[in-house]
Short mmCIF file of N, CA and C in Angstrom, two decimals:
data_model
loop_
_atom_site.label_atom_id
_atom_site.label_comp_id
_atom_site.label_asym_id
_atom_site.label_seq_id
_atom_site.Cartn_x
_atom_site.Cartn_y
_atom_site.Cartn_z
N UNK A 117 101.39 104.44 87.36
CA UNK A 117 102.06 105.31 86.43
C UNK A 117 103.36 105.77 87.06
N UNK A 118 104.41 105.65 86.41
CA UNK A 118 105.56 105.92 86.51
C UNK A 118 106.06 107.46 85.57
N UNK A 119 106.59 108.81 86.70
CA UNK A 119 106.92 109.65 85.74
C UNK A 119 108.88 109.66 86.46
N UNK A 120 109.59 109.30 85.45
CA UNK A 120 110.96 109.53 85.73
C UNK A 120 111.48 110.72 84.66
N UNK A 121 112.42 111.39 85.48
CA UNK A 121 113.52 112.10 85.21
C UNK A 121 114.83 111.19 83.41
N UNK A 122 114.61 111.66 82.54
CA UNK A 122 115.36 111.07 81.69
C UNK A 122 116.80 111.21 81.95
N UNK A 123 117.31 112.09 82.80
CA UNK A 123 118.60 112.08 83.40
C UNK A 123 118.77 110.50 84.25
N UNK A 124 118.01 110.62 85.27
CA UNK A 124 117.85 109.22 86.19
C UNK A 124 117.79 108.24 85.66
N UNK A 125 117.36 107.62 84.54
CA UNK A 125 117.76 106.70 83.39
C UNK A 125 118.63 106.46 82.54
N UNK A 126 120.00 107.61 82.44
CA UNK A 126 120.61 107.61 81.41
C UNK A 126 121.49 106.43 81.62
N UNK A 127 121.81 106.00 82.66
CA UNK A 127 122.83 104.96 83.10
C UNK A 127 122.14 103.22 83.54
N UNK A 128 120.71 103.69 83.57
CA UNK A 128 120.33 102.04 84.35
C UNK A 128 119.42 101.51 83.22
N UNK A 129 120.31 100.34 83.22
CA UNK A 129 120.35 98.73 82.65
C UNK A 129 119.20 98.21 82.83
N UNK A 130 117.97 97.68 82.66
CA UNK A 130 116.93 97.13 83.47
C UNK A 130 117.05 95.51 82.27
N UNK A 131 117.61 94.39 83.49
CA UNK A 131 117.46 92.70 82.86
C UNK A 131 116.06 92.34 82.86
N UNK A 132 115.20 92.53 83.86
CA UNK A 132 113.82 91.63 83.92
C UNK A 132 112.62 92.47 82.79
N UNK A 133 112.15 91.59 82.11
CA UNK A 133 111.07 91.83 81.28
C UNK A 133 109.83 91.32 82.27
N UNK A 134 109.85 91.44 83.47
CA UNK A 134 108.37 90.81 83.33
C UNK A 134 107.48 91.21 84.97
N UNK A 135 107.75 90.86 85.91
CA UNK A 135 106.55 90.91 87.06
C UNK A 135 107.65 91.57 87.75
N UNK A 136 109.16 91.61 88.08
CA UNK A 136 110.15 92.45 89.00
C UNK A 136 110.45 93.63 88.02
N UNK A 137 110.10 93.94 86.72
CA UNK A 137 110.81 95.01 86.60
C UNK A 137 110.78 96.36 87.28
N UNK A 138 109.42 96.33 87.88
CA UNK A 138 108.77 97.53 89.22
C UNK A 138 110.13 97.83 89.62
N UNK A 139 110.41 96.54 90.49
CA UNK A 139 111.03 97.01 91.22
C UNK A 139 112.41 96.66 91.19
N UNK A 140 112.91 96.19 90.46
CA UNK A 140 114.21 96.97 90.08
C UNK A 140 114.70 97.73 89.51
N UNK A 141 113.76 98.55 88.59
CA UNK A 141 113.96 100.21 88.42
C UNK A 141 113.60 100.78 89.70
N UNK A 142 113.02 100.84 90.65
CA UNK A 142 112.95 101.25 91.72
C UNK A 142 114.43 101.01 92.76
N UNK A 143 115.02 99.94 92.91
CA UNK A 143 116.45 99.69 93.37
C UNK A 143 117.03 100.57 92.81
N UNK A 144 117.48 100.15 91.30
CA UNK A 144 118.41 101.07 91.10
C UNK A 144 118.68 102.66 90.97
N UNK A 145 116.92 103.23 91.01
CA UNK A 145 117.23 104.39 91.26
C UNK A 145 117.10 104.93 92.57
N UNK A 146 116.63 103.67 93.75
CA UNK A 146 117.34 104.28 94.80
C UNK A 146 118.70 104.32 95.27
N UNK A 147 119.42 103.14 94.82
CA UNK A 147 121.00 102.94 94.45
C UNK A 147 121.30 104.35 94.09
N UNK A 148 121.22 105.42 93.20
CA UNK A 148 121.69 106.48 92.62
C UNK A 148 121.00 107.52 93.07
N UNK A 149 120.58 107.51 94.39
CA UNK A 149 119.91 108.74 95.43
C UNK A 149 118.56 109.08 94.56
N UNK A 150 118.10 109.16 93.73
CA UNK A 150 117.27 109.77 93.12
C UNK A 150 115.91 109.85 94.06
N UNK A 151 115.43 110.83 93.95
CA UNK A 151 114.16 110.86 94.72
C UNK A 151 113.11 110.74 93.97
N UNK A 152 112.24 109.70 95.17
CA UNK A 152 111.07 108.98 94.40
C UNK A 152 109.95 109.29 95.56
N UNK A 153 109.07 109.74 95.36
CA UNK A 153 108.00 110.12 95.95
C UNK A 153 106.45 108.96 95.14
N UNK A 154 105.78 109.30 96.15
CA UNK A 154 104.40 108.53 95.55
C UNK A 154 103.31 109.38 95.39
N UNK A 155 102.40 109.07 94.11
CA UNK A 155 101.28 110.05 94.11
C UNK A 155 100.02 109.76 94.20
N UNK A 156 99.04 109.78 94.41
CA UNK A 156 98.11 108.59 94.58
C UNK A 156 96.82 108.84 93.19
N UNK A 157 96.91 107.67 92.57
CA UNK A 157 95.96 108.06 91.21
C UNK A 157 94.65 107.45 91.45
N UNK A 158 93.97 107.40 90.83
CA UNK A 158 92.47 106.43 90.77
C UNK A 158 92.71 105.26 89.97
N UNK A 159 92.54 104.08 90.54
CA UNK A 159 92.17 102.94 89.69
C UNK A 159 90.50 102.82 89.40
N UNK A 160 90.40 102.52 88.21
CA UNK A 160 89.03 102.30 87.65
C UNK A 160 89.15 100.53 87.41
N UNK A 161 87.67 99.97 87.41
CA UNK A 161 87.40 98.56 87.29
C UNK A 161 88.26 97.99 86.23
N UNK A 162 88.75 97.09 86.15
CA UNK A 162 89.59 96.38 84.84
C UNK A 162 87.67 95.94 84.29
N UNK A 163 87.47 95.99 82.93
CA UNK A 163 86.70 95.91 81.87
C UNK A 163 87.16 94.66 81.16
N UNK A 164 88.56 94.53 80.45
CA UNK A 164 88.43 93.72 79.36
C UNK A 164 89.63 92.11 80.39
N UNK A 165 89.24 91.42 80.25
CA UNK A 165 90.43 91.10 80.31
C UNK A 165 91.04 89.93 82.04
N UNK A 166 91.67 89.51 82.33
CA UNK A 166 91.91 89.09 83.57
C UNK A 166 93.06 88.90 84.19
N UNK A 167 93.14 89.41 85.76
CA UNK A 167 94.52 89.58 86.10
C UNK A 167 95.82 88.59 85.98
N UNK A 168 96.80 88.56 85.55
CA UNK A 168 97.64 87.29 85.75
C UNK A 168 98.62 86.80 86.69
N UNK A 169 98.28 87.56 87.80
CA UNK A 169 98.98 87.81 89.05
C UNK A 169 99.75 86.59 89.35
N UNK A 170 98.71 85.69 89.43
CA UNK A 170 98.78 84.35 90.71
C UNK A 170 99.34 83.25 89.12
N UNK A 171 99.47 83.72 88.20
CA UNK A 171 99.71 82.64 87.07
C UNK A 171 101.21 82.01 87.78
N UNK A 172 101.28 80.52 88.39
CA UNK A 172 102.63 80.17 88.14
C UNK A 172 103.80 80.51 88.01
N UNK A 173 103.43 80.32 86.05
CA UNK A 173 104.71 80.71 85.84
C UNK A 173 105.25 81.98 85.20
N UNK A 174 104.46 82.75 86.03
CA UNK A 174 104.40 84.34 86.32
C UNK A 174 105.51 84.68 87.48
N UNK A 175 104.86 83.89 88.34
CA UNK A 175 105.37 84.06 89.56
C UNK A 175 107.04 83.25 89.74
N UNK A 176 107.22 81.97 89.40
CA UNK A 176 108.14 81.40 88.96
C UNK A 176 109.04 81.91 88.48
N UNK A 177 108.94 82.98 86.79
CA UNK A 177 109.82 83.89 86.48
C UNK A 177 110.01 85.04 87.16
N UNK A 178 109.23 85.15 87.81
CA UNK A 178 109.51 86.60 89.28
C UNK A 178 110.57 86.35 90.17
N UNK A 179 110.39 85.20 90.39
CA UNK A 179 111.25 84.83 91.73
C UNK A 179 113.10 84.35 90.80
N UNK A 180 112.99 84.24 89.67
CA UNK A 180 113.86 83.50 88.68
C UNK A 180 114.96 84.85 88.73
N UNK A 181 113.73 86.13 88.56
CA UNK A 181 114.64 87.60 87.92
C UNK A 181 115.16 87.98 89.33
N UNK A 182 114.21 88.21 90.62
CA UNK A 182 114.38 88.81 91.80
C UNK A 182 116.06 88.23 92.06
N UNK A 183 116.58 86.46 91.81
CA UNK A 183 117.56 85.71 92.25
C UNK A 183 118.43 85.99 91.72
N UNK A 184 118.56 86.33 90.29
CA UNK A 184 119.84 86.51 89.43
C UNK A 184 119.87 88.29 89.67
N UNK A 185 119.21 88.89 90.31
CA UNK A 185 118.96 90.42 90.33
C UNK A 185 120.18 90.67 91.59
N UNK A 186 119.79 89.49 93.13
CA UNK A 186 120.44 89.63 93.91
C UNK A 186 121.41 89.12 93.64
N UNK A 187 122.20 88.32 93.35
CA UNK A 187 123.20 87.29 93.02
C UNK A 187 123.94 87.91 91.84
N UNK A 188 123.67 89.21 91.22
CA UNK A 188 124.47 89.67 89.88
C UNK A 188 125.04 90.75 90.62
#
């Protein structure tokens, strides 16, 4: 869970839809000093459903966004 400041957003752009967007909202709001702290929540069992972590071309478009992320 992510709680941001709607100020800290008013300016950042986010390109990746998919497995980097973590963390390039995380770049760019360390780019703009913002302070980011961590909180620690409970994860409960996933129930429905299965992870898609290791899918390919999951990972494929991860590495696709991370390249044009550094390179833009």
């Amino acid at each position: 869970m992510k709680i941001i400041r709607r100020k800290a957003l008013d300016d950042i752009k986010l390109t990746s839809n998919g497995g980097f967007i973590d963390a390039e909202l995380f770049i760019k709001l360390y780019r703009k000093n913002c302070s980011i702290k961590e909180v620690e929540v409970t994860h409960f069992p996933r129930k429905f459903g299965k992870a898609s972590g290791g899918n390919p071309k999951l990972i494929f478009k991860t590495i696709s966004d991370m390249a044009k992320f550094y390179f833009s």
